[in-house]
Coordinates of C-alpha atoms in Angstrom, one line a residue:
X1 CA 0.0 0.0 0.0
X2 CA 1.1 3.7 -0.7
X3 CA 2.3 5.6 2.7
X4 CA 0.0 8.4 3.7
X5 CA 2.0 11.4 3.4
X6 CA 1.3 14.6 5.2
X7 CA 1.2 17.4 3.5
X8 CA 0.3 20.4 6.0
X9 CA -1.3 21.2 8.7
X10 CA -4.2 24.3 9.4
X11 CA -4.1 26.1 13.0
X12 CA -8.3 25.9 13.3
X13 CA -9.7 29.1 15.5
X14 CA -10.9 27.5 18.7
X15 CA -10.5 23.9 17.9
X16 CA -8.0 21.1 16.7
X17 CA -5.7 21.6 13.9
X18 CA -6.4 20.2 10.3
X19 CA -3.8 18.0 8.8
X20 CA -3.9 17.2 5.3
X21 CA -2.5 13.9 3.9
X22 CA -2.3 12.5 0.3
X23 CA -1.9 8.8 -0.9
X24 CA -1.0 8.5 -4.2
X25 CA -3.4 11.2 -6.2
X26 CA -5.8 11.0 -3.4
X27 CA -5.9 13.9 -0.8
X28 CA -7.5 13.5 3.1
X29 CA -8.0 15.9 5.3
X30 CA -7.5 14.9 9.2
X31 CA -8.9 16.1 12.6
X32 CA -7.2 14.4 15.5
X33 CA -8.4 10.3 14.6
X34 CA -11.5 11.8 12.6
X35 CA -11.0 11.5 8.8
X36 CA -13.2 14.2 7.7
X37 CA -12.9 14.0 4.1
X38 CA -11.3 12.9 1.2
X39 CA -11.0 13.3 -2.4
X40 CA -12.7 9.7 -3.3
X41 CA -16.1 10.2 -1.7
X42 CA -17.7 13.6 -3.1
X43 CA -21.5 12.4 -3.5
X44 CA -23.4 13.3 -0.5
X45 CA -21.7 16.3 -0.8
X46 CA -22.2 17.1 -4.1
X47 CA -25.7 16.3 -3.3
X48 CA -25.9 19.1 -1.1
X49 CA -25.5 21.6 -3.6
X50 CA -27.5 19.5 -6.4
X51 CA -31.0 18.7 -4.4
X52 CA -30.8 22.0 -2.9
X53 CA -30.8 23.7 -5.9
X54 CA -33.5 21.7 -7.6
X55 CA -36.0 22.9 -4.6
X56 CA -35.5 26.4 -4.9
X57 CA -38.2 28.6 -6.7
X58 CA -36.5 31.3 -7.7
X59 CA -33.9 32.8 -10.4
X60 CA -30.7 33.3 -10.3
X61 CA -30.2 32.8 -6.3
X62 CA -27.9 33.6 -3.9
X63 CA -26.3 31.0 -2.1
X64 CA -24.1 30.6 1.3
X65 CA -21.7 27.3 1.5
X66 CA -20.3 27.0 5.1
X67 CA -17.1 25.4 4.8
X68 CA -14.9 25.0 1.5
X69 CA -14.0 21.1 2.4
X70 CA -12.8 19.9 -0.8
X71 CA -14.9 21.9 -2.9
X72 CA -17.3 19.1 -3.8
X73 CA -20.4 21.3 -2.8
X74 CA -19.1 24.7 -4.7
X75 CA -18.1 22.8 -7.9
X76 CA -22.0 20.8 -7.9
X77 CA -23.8 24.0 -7.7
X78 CA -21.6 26.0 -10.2
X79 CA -22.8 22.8 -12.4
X80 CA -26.1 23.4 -11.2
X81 CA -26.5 27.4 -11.5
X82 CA -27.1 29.9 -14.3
X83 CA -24.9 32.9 -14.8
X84 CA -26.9 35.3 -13.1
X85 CA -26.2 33.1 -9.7
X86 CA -24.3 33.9 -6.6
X87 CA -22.4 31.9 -4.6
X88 CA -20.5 33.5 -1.3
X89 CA -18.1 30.4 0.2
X90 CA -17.5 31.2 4.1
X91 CA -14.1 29.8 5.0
X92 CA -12.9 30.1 8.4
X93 CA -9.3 28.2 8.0
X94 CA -7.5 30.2 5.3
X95 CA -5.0 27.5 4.8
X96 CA -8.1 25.5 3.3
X97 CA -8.5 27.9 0.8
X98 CA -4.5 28.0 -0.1
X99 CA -4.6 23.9 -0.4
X100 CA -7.4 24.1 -2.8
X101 CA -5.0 26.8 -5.2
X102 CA -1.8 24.7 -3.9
X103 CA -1.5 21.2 -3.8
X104 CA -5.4 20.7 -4.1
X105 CA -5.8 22.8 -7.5
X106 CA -6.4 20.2 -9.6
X107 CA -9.3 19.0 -7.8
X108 CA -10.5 22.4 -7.5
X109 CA -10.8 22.6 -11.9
X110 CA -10.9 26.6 -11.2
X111 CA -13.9 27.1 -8.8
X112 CA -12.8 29.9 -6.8
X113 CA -12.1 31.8 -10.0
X114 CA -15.5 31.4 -11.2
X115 CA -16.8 34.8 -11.6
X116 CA -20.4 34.1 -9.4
X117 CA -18.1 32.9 -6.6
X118 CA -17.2 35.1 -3.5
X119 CA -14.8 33.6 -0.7
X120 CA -14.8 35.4 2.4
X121 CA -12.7 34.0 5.2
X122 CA -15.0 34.8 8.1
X123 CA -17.0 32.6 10.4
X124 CA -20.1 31.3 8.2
X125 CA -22.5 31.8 11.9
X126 CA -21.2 35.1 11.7
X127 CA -22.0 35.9 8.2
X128 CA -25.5 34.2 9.0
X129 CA -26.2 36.6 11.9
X130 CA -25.0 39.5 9.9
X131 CA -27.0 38.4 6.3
X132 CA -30.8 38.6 7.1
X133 CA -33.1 38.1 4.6
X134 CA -30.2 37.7 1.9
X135 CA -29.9 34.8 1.3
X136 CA -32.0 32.1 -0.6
X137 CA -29.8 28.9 0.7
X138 CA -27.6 28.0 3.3
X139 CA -25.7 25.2 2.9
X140 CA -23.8 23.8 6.0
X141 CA -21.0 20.7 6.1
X142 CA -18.8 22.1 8.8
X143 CA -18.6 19.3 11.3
X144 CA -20.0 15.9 10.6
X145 CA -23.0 16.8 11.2
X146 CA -25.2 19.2 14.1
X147 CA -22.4 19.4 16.8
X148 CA -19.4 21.5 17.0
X149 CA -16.8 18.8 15.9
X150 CA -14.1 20.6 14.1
X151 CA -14.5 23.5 17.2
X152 CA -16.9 24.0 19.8
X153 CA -17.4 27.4 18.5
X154 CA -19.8 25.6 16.0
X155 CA -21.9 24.2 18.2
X156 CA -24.4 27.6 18.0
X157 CA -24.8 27.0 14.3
X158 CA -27.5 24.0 15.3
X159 CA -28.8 25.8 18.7
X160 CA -32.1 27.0 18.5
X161 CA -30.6 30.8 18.6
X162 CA -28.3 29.9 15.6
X163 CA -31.7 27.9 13.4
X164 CA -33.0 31.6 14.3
X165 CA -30.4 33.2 12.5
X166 CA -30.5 31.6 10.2
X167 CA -34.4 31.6 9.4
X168 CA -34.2 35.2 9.5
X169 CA -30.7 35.2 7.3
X170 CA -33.4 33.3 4.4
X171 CA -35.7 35.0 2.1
X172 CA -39.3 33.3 2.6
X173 CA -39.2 30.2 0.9
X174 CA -35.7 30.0 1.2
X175 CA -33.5 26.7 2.3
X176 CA -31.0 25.5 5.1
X177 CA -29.5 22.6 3.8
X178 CA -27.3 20.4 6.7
X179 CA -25.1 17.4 6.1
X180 CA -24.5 14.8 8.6
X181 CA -22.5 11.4 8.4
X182 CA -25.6 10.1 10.7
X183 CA -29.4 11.0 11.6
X184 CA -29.8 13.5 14.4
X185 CA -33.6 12.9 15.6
X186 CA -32.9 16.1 18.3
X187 CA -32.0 18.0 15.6
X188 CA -34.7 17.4 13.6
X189 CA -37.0 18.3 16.0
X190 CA -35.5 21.5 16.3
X191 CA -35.4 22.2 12.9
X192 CA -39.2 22.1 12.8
X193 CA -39.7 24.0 16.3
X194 CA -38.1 26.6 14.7
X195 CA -40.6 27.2 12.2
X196 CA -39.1 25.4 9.1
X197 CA -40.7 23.0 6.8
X198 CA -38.3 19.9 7.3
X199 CA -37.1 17.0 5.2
X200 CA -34.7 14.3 5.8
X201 CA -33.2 12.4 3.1
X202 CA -30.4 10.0 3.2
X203 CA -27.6 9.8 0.5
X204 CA -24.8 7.9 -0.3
X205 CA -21.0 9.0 -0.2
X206 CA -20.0 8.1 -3.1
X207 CA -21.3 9.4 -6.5
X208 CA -21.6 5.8 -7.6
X209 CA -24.0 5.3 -5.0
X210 CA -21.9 2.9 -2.8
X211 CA -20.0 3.3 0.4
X212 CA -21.7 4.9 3.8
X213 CA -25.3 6.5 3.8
X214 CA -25.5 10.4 5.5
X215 CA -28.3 12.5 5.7
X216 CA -29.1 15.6 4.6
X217 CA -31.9 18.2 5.9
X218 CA -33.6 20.4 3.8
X219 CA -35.6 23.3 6.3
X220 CA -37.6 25.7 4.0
X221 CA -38.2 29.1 6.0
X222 CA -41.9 28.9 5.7

């Protein structure tokens, strides 16, 4: 088997630090034990952009991605969107966005340089409590799902004062769109006592539809 080789490490604001690894021409990124993702499995992710998309109502939206990752999300909705779309990427470990133009730009195929694209390195539940009513999707894959993993800090994101946030961050019919690697059945209960429409939907890692099942919440401001 190829050696994992590490490549660099990210300094995380109020939490772990990120190391990324690659293995031949696949790339990992690391938190403590926790692999949380890598270049092979991209389809629940890229599901995230694509199902969101396909329930909103409106033209040419504007869109919030919390967390860069990989890139799997951006480059699905730039597939997905027309060229009157916005896209602002919140990015709180700048060192994500250098691998992504470093040893990642391959993988990246020129998303940040798309000309809807917008990447501001800023806390995304600080660009949430700051955007209200400008936004017609947020899309969150932060952690691993509705807990502060890769910092505590996150942890208000899923609280019932950050699902305020960010209901009042959406336009009326608007979308907050959560992954998780596993169901969350507290969560989804406060989805819905904050006033959204819910729905749950499981999804496969991997684009080929094999590999682990996550979940995905779609919560339509009502």
């Amino acid at each position: 088997m190829v050696p994992r080789e590490l490549i660099d490490t990210a300094e995380v604001p109020g939490g772990e630090p990120l190391r990324l690894f690659r293995r031949g021409a696949d790339f990992m990124i690391v938190l403590d034990r926790n692999e949380l993702m890598n270049s092979r499995m991209s389809g629940s992710e890229e599901a995230l952009a694509e199902m969101t998309i396909d329930r909103l109502r409106v033209p040419a939206p504007h869109l919030l991605i919390g967390g860069y990752g990989m890139g799997f999300t951006l480059r699905a909705a730039l597939k997905r969107l027309d060229a009157d779309a916005r896209v602002t990427v919140s990015e709180l470990v700048p060192k994500i966005i250098d691998w992504a133009r470093g040893p990642m730009s391959e993988l990246a195929a020129g998303c940040l340089d798309d000309r809807r694209v917008e990447v501001v390195l800023d806390d995304v539940g600080a660009m949430i409590r700051h955007g209200r009513g400008g936004y017609d999707a947020i899309l969150l894959d932060v952690d691993n799902g509705p807990d502060g993993l890769t910092r505590p800090g996150n942890d208000g994101l899923y609280s019932d004062r950050g699902l305020a946030a960010a209901r009042a961050a959406l336009r009326t019919g608007g979308i907050l769109a959560v992954w998780s690697a596993a169901p969350d059945a507290a969560f989804a209960r406060r989805l819905r006592e904050a006033d959204f429409s819910v729905e749950e939907v499981g999804v496969k890692a991997r684009s080929n539809g094999k590999g682990p099942r996550h979940v995905i919440w779609f919560a339509t401001r009502r």
